[in-house]
Short mmCIF file of C-alpha atoms in Angstrom, two decimals:
data_model
loop_
_atom_site.label_atom_id
_atom_site.label_comp_id
_atom_site.label_asym_id
_atom_site.label_seq_id
_atom_site.Cartn_x
_atom_site.Cartn_y
_atom_site.Cartn_z
CA UNK A 111 -13.14 16.57 29.25
CA UNK A 112 -12.51 15.35 25.71
CA UNK A 113 -9.49 13.16 24.94
CA UNK A 114 -6.97 14.63 22.44
CA UNK A 115 -6.75 12.23 19.51
CA UNK A 116 -4.97 11.82 16.18
CA UNK A 117 -7.14 10.55 13.35
CA UNK A 118 -5.48 8.61 10.54
CA UNK A 119 -7.06 7.97 7.15
CA UNK A 120 -5.45 5.44 4.82
CA UNK A 121 -7.46 5.63 1.63
CA UNK A 122 -6.63 3.01 -0.98
CA UNK A 123 -7.99 2.15 -4.40
CA UNK A 124 -10.70 -0.16 -3.02
CA UNK A 125 -10.59 0.38 0.73
CA UNK A 126 -10.44 2.98 3.50
CA UNK A 127 -8.57 2.08 6.67
CA UNK A 128 -8.87 4.40 9.63
CA UNK A 129 -7.51 4.59 13.14
CA UNK A 130 -7.67 6.85 16.17
CA UNK A 131 -4.61 7.20 18.41
CA UNK A 132 -4.38 8.90 21.79
CA UNK A 133 -2.28 12.06 21.36
CA UNK A 134 0.58 11.09 23.66
CA UNK A 135 4.14 9.92 23.13
CA UNK A 136 3.40 6.18 22.92
CA UNK A 137 0.43 6.77 20.59
CA UNK A 138 -1.81 3.98 21.94
CA UNK A 139 -4.41 2.94 19.38
CA UNK A 140 -7.98 3.61 20.50
CA UNK A 141 -9.98 2.47 17.49
CA UNK A 142 -9.16 0.79 14.21
CA UNK A 143 -11.50 -0.03 11.34
CA UNK A 144 -11.70 -0.65 7.64
CA UNK A 145 -14.18 -0.28 4.83
CA UNK A 146 -13.33 -2.55 1.91
CA UNK A 147 -14.77 -3.80 -1.39
CA UNK A 148 -15.60 -0.23 -2.36
CA UNK A 149 -17.50 -0.32 -5.64
CA UNK A 150 -18.35 -3.98 -5.01
CA UNK A 151 -20.54 -4.65 -1.96
CA UNK A 152 -18.75 -2.31 0.48
CA UNK A 153 -18.54 -3.57 4.03
CA UNK A 154 -17.41 -2.06 7.34
CA UNK A 155 -15.09 -3.91 9.74
CA UNK A 156 -14.75 -2.53 13.26
CA UNK A 157 -14.42 -3.96 16.78
CA UNK A 158 -14.36 -7.51 15.48
CA UNK A 159 -17.62 -7.09 13.59
CA UNK A 160 -18.29 -6.97 9.85
CA UNK A 161 -21.41 -5.29 8.54
CA UNK A 162 -22.60 -4.13 5.12
CA UNK A 163 -22.05 -0.41 4.76
CA UNK A 164 -25.40 1.45 5.04
CA UNK A 165 -24.83 3.04 1.62
CA UNK A 166 -25.56 2.10 -2.00
CA UNK A 167 -23.16 -0.32 -3.69
CA UNK A 168 -22.12 2.42 -6.12
CA UNK A 169 -21.11 4.80 -3.31
CA UNK A 170 -17.87 6.59 -4.13
CA UNK A 171 -14.83 7.05 -1.90
CA UNK A 172 -15.94 10.67 -1.30
CA UNK A 173 -19.45 9.54 -0.27
CA UNK A 174 -18.05 6.91 2.07
CA UNK A 175 -15.50 9.32 3.60
CA UNK A 176 -18.28 11.75 4.42
CA UNK A 177 -20.26 8.93 6.02
CA UNK A 178 -17.20 7.74 7.96
CA UNK A 179 -16.24 11.15 9.38
CA UNK A 180 -19.83 11.74 10.44
CA UNK A 181 -19.99 8.26 11.94
CA UNK A 182 -16.84 8.85 14.00
CA UNK A 183 -18.15 12.18 15.31
CA UNK A 184 -21.45 10.64 16.33
CA UNK A 185 -20.06 7.42 17.79
CA UNK A 186 -17.16 9.01 19.69
CA UNK A 187 -18.18 12.46 20.92
CA UNK A 188 -15.71 12.10 23.81
CA UNK A 189 -12.76 12.42 21.44
CA UNK A 190 -11.14 15.67 20.32
CA UNK A 191 -9.46 15.39 16.93
CA UNK A 192 -6.36 17.52 17.43
CA UNK A 193 -4.70 16.47 14.14
CA UNK A 194 -5.29 14.19 11.17
CA UNK A 195 -2.77 12.25 9.12
CA UNK A 196 -3.30 10.93 5.61
CA UNK A 197 -1.69 8.44 3.31
CA UNK A 198 -0.98 10.26 0.05
CA UNK A 199 0.25 8.01 -2.71
CA UNK A 200 2.29 10.32 -4.93
CA UNK A 201 4.63 13.02 -3.66
CA UNK A 202 6.55 13.51 -6.90
CA UNK A 203 9.94 15.19 -6.61
CA UNK A 204 8.68 17.94 -4.32
CA UNK A 205 7.61 15.95 -1.25
CA UNK A 206 10.30 13.73 0.27
CA UNK A 207 8.78 13.61 3.73
CA UNK A 208 5.54 14.43 5.59
CA UNK A 209 4.16 17.99 5.33
CA UNK A 210 1.44 20.05 6.94
CA UNK A 211 -1.43 20.37 4.47
CA UNK A 212 -2.03 23.87 3.11
CA UNK A 213 -3.82 25.24 0.07
CA UNK A 214 -0.53 25.26 -1.82
CA UNK A 215 0.14 21.64 -0.85
CA UNK A 216 -3.33 20.57 -1.99
CA UNK A 217 -2.80 22.34 -5.31
CA UNK A 218 0.53 20.56 -5.80
CA UNK A 219 -1.02 17.20 -4.94
CA UNK A 220 -3.86 17.77 -7.38
CA UNK A 221 -1.29 18.26 -10.15
CA UNK A 222 0.16 14.85 -9.29
CA UNK A 223 -3.24 13.14 -9.45
CA UNK A 224 -2.79 11.99 -13.09
CA UNK A 225 0.19 9.92 -11.93
CA UNK A 226 -1.96 8.02 -9.41
CA UNK A 227 -5.55 8.31 -10.68
CA UNK A 228 -6.76 5.31 -8.67
CA UNK A 229 -5.49 6.81 -5.40
CA UNK A 230 -4.60 10.50 -5.30
CA UNK A 231 -8.16 11.83 -5.82
CA UNK A 232 -9.35 9.60 -2.96
CA UNK A 233 -6.47 10.78 -0.74
CA UNK A 234 -7.50 14.38 -1.45
CA UNK A 235 -11.15 13.51 -0.77
CA UNK A 236 -10.09 12.38 2.71
CA UNK A 237 -8.34 15.69 3.33
CA UNK A 238 -11.47 17.56 2.19
CA UNK A 239 -13.73 15.44 4.42
CA UNK A 240 -11.62 16.17 7.50
CA UNK A 241 -11.58 19.89 6.66
CA UNK A 242 -15.39 19.90 6.56
CA UNK A 243 -15.85 18.09 9.87
CA UNK A 244 -12.82 19.37 11.83
CA UNK A 245 -11.81 22.62 10.07
CA UNK A 246 -9.37 23.71 12.79
CA UNK A 247 -7.42 20.46 13.04
CA UNK A 248 -4.04 20.53 11.27
CA UNK A 249 -3.66 17.83 8.65
CA UNK A 250 -0.47 16.05 7.62
CA UNK A 251 0.19 14.39 4.26
CA UNK A 252 2.43 11.30 4.49
CA UNK A 253 3.76 9.96 1.21
CA UNK A 254 4.07 6.47 -0.22
CA UNK A 255 6.87 7.63 -2.48
CA UNK A 256 9.08 9.10 0.26
CA UNK A 257 10.60 5.83 1.55
CA UNK A 258 12.05 5.04 -1.87
CA UNK A 259 14.06 8.24 -2.18
CA UNK A 260 17.04 6.40 -0.66
CA UNK A 261 17.40 4.35 -3.85
CA UNK A 262 20.49 4.94 -5.98
CA UNK A 263 19.80 7.14 -8.97
CA UNK A 264 20.38 4.24 -11.38
CA UNK A 265 17.48 2.34 -9.77
CA UNK A 266 15.17 5.31 -10.29
CA UNK A 267 15.99 5.92 -13.95
CA UNK A 268 14.28 4.81 -17.15
CA UNK A 269 16.22 4.52 -20.42
CA UNK A 270 14.51 7.56 -21.93
CA UNK A 271 15.83 10.93 -23.17
CA UNK A 272 17.69 12.66 -20.36
CA UNK A 273 15.46 15.72 -20.59
CA UNK A 274 12.45 13.63 -19.52
CA UNK A 275 14.44 12.23 -16.60
CA UNK A 276 15.43 15.77 -15.57
CA UNK A 277 11.76 16.76 -15.73
CA UNK A 278 10.86 14.11 -13.18
CA UNK A 279 9.97 11.03 -15.21
CA UNK A 280 11.49 8.60 -12.73
CA UNK A 281 10.74 5.34 -10.96
CA UNK A 282 9.18 6.70 -7.76
CA UNK A 283 7.89 3.49 -6.17
CA UNK A 284 4.89 3.20 -3.87
CA UNK A 285 3.59 1.43 -0.74
CA UNK A 286 6.40 3.28 1.03
CA UNK A 287 4.48 3.74 4.29
CA UNK A 288 4.00 -0.02 4.52
CA UNK A 289 7.67 -0.66 3.73
CA UNK A 290 8.73 1.99 6.26
CA UNK A 291 6.78 0.20 8.98
CA UNK A 292 8.10 -3.23 8.00
CA UNK A 293 11.66 -1.85 8.05
CA UNK A 294 11.18 -0.88 11.71
CA UNK A 295 9.96 -4.39 12.56
CA UNK A 296 12.71 -6.40 10.89
CA UNK A 297 14.93 -6.58 14.03
CA UNK A 298 12.10 -8.41 15.81
CA UNK A 299 11.83 -11.14 13.20
CA UNK A 300 15.02 -11.78 11.28
CA UNK A 301 18.60 -12.55 12.25
CA UNK A 302 20.21 -9.89 10.06
CA UNK A 303 17.73 -6.99 9.74
CA UNK A 304 20.28 -4.83 7.91
CA UNK A 305 20.92 -7.57 5.38
CA UNK A 306 19.37 -8.19 1.96
CA UNK A 307 15.61 -8.34 2.44
CA UNK A 308 12.78 -8.46 -0.10
CA UNK A 309 9.39 -7.33 1.18
CA UNK A 310 6.33 -8.39 -0.81
CA UNK A 311 3.36 -6.10 -0.17
CA UNK A 312 0.63 -8.17 -1.78
CA UNK A 313 -2.94 -6.92 -1.87
CA UNK A 314 -5.39 -5.27 -4.24
CA UNK A 315 -2.40 -3.06 -4.97
CA UNK A 316 0.80 -5.10 -5.02
CA UNK A 317 4.50 -4.36 -5.16
CA UNK A 318 7.85 -5.51 -3.80
CA UNK A 319 10.76 -3.64 -2.29
CA UNK A 320 14.40 -4.69 -2.01
CA UNK A 321 15.94 -3.40 1.22
CA UNK A 322 19.46 -3.23 2.58
CA UNK A 323 20.30 -1.52 5.86
CA UNK A 324 16.50 -1.24 6.26
CA UNK A 325 16.37 1.20 3.33
CA UNK A 326 14.85 0.91 -0.12
CA UNK A 327 17.32 -0.19 -2.80
CA UNK A 328 14.88 -1.06 -5.60
CA UNK A 329 11.16 -1.60 -6.10
CA UNK A 330 8.79 -3.05 -8.68
CA UNK A 331 6.53 -0.01 -9.12
CA UNK A 332 7.63 2.90 -11.27
CA UNK A 333 6.47 6.34 -12.39
CA UNK A 334 2.89 5.38 -11.53
CA UNK A 335 1.24 2.66 -9.46
CA UNK A 336 0.36 0.70 -12.64
CA UNK A 337 3.79 -0.90 -12.95
CA UNK A 338 5.18 -4.16 -11.62
CA UNK A 339 3.12 -7.03 -10.23
CA UNK A 340 -0.34 -8.20 -11.26
CA UNK A 341 -2.84 -6.36 -9.04
CA UNK A 342 -6.55 -6.51 -8.33
CA UNK A 343 -7.56 -4.23 -11.20
CA UNK A 344 -4.22 -2.88 -12.48
CA UNK A 345 -2.20 -4.51 -15.22
CA UNK A 346 1.28 -4.37 -13.71
CA UNK A 347 4.25 -4.79 -16.03
CA UNK A 348 3.29 -3.99 -19.63
CA UNK A 349 5.05 -3.43 -22.94
CA UNK A 350 4.47 0.29 -23.73
CA UNK A 351 3.73 -0.78 -27.29
CA UNK A 352 0.44 -2.23 -26.07
CA UNK A 353 -0.69 1.30 -25.27
CA UNK A 354 0.24 2.52 -28.76
CA UNK A 355 -1.71 -0.41 -30.22
CA UNK A 356 -4.79 0.42 -28.15
CA UNK A 357 -4.63 4.06 -29.24
CA UNK A 358 -3.85 3.57 -32.92
CA UNK A 359 -5.37 0.26 -33.94
CA UNK A 360 -8.27 -0.03 -31.52
CA UNK A 361 -9.06 3.71 -31.71
CA UNK A 362 -9.34 4.04 -27.93
CA UNK A 363 -9.11 7.42 -26.26
CA UNK A 364 -6.51 8.09 -23.57
CA UNK A 365 -9.28 7.94 -20.96
CA UNK A 366 -10.40 4.54 -22.26
CA UNK A 367 -6.86 3.18 -22.15
CA UNK A 368 -6.47 4.41 -18.56
CA UNK A 369 -9.76 2.76 -17.64
CA UNK A 370 -8.78 -0.54 -19.25
CA UNK A 371 -5.33 -0.72 -17.66
CA UNK A 372 -6.11 0.86 -14.30
CA UNK A 373 -9.60 -0.41 -13.51
CA UNK A 374 -10.39 -3.41 -15.72
CA UNK A 375 -7.12 -5.33 -15.86
CA UNK A 376 -5.20 -7.37 -13.28
CA UNK A 377 -6.98 -10.22 -11.55
CA UNK A 378 -10.35 -8.85 -12.65
CA UNK A 379 -9.36 -8.55 -16.29
CA UNK A 380 -7.78 -12.00 -16.56
CA UNK A 381 -10.45 -13.82 -14.54
CA UNK A 382 -13.47 -11.77 -15.74
CA UNK A 383 -14.90 -12.69 -12.32
CA UNK A 384 -13.43 -10.64 -9.49
CA UNK A 385 -10.50 -8.48 -8.42
CA UNK A 386 -10.51 -10.17 -5.00
CA UNK A 387 -8.07 -13.04 -4.51
CA UNK A 388 -10.44 -14.64 -1.99
CA UNK A 389 -13.14 -15.00 -4.65
CA UNK A 390 -10.72 -16.42 -7.21
CA UNK A 391 -9.29 -19.06 -4.88
CA UNK A 392 -12.83 -20.30 -4.23
CA UNK A 393 -13.78 -20.36 -7.90
CA UNK A 394 -13.55 -23.44 -10.15
CA UNK A 395 -13.58 -21.32 -13.31
CA UNK A 396 -10.44 -21.96 -15.43
CA UNK A 397 -10.07 -18.20 -16.01
CA UNK A 398 -9.93 -17.64 -12.24
CA UNK A 399 -7.21 -20.28 -11.93
CA UNK A 400 -5.25 -18.64 -14.74
CA UNK A 401 -5.46 -15.23 -13.03
CA UNK A 402 -4.06 -16.73 -9.81
CA UNK A 403 -1.35 -18.56 -11.75
CA UNK A 404 -0.30 -15.31 -13.45
CA UNK A 405 -0.21 -13.47 -10.11
CA UNK A 406 2.11 -16.13 -8.63
CA UNK A 407 4.28 -16.33 -11.76
CA UNK A 408 4.88 -12.58 -11.88
CA UNK A 409 5.57 -12.44 -8.13
CA UNK A 410 8.26 -15.13 -8.44
CA UNK A 411 9.81 -13.36 -11.43
CA UNK A 412 10.07 -10.11 -9.48
CA UNK A 413 11.60 -11.82 -6.45
CA UNK A 414 14.33 -13.14 -8.73
CA UNK A 415 14.90 -9.70 -10.24
CA UNK A 416 15.13 -7.97 -6.86
CA UNK A 417 17.47 -10.66 -5.53
CA UNK A 418 19.71 -9.84 -8.50
CA UNK A 419 19.53 -6.12 -7.68
CA UNK A 420 20.56 -6.89 -4.10
CA UNK A 421 23.23 -9.40 -5.07
CA UNK A 422 21.54 -12.07 -2.98
CA UNK A 423 18.76 -12.49 -0.45
CA UNK A 424 18.79 -13.08 3.30
CA UNK A 425 15.04 -12.92 3.97
CA UNK A 426 11.67 -12.62 2.25
CA UNK A 427 8.78 -10.90 4.03
CA UNK A 428 5.12 -11.21 3.08
CA UNK A 429 2.76 -8.40 4.07
CA UNK A 430 -0.43 -6.72 2.82
CA UNK A 431 -3.93 -8.21 2.61
CA UNK A 432 -2.97 -11.20 0.46
CA UNK A 433 0.54 -11.55 1.85
CA UNK A 434 -0.68 -11.69 5.44
CA UNK A 435 -3.85 -13.73 4.99
CA UNK A 436 -3.54 -16.04 1.98
CA UNK A 437 -1.49 -19.08 2.94
CA UNK A 438 -2.10 -20.77 -0.46
CA UNK A 439 -0.54 -17.83 -2.33
CA UNK A 440 2.41 -17.57 0.07
CA UNK A 441 3.04 -21.31 -0.19
CA UNK A 442 3.00 -21.29 -3.98
CA UNK A 443 5.37 -18.34 -4.21
CA UNK A 444 7.75 -19.77 -1.63
CA UNK A 445 7.86 -23.22 -3.21
CA UNK A 446 8.53 -21.69 -6.63
CA UNK A 447 11.49 -19.83 -5.09
CA UNK A 448 13.18 -22.86 -3.53
CA UNK A 449 15.99 -22.38 -6.05
CA UNK A 450 17.03 -19.31 -4.01
CA UNK A 451 17.67 -21.58 -1.02
CA UNK A 452 14.39 -21.40 0.91
CA UNK A 453 13.48 -24.45 2.96
CA UNK A 454 9.71 -24.21 3.48
CA UNK A 455 8.57 -25.57 6.81
CA UNK A 456 5.69 -27.56 8.17
CA UNK A 457 3.95 -25.85 11.09
CA UNK A 458 5.66 -28.12 13.62
CA UNK A 459 9.06 -27.01 12.39
CA UNK A 460 8.46 -23.28 12.27
CA UNK A 461 10.88 -21.29 14.43
CA UNK A 462 8.33 -18.59 15.30
CA UNK A 463 4.64 -18.09 14.47
CA UNK A 464 5.64 -15.58 11.79
CA UNK A 465 8.34 -17.75 10.16
CA UNK A 466 7.55 -19.87 7.10
CA UNK A 467 10.89 -21.66 6.78
CA UNK A 468 12.77 -24.32 8.72
CA UNK A 469 15.09 -23.35 11.52
CA UNK A 470 18.41 -22.47 9.94
CA UNK A 471 16.99 -21.90 6.47
CA UNK A 472 19.07 -19.36 4.57
CA UNK A 473 17.31 -17.35 3.31
CA UNK A 474 14.34 -17.30 5.67
CA UNK A 475 10.75 -16.28 4.94
CA UNK A 476 8.32 -14.49 7.25
CA UNK A 477 4.87 -12.96 7.56
CA UNK A 478 4.84 -9.52 9.19
CA UNK A 479 1.57 -7.63 9.52
CA UNK A 480 1.95 -4.12 8.20
CA UNK A 481 0.65 -1.05 10.01
CA UNK A 482 0.62 1.95 7.72
CA UNK A 483 -1.73 3.75 10.08
CA UNK A 484 0.84 3.71 12.89
CA UNK A 485 3.57 5.11 10.65
CA UNK A 486 1.17 7.88 9.57
CA UNK A 487 0.31 8.58 13.22
CA UNK A 488 4.01 8.71 14.13
CA UNK A 489 4.77 11.13 11.30
CA UNK A 490 1.74 13.26 12.15
CA UNK A 491 2.73 13.36 15.83
CA UNK A 492 6.30 14.30 14.99
CA UNK A 493 5.49 17.08 12.58
CA UNK A 494 2.76 18.61 14.74
CA UNK A 495 4.66 18.32 18.01
CA UNK A 496 8.29 18.64 16.85
CA UNK A 497 8.98 15.25 18.40
CA UNK A 498 12.33 13.71 17.55
CA UNK A 499 11.74 10.00 18.05
CA UNK A 500 9.30 7.32 19.12
CA UNK A 501 11.42 4.51 20.48
CA UNK A 502 8.50 2.08 20.83
CA UNK A 503 8.38 1.61 17.06
CA UNK A 504 11.67 -0.18 17.31
#
């Protein structure tokens, strides 16, 4: 007899994370894997092993998703996919919580694709791949923008004509599924989980979120996922006049500007070497060092800005691929923020394995591993089973 299972696809700009959860109240994880460096030597991580993906280097997200769904069917014939959940980056004004995927939902999400061109098409490709392999399984779209809808209106506004604001040109914020998960974990790690907390989701895509009462108060990303911090290939904060200059004086097309700012900027653009922080930290090239320096500088600036929005800071949390795994980047950011009161700790003085500051440091700093796939599984389980709560997340 096949085991009922929930499949989760978390498709990012340069990676695809996936997980299979047993379809029961506690949602035990059965399998977890990741394909990263898409477009640049893609590799598959699963069961503690890392192997090159058996596909060409230029394989697209859609190609890889088709390979992955076929791979899961062949490798795990004992599992019955009863539902699938997806990370979808942009929900616009229409989607403020998870929804069952329908033709109308797909159409609406396609219209939002220009606001997240590095993500939304890949999210939709995942939905299409599941529909081909498991056509009868309900699918649930879970949105990165939803967590930030608790922000006060003033934090969501731009200083633009009111008509544009009324038409939905707002600061939506992203990485909400990651922040949602971290918000549920705060009571395990910090003394005052409902206090003033800044969460730094640092990875190929990077942003920060100011939380109070475990809810989003402000964030660094805006109308699209281009805004805010320096990212792997995205520019982050930019004077809009630069875009006018590129269009008028450099005679670039809109598509060329999008390509430059969304695919050829960030760490890759500054370093000219790689969009991967691991490569840059190993490089002796001065341009690589400058890219890392800019990443750290902008991160520290945004921490200061979010602390101002909160009126103080009780804790700083690092998460995401860089935040969780790059001690040199964490250390540089934390030491540059000592003025906020952090007391960085040596390992012997750390209160817990996840704490980066001395016992009694106010504010404190922590590393908490994110788990977007579990949040997606929880939301998928709830919406397909009318469940009301999953206490184990707390």
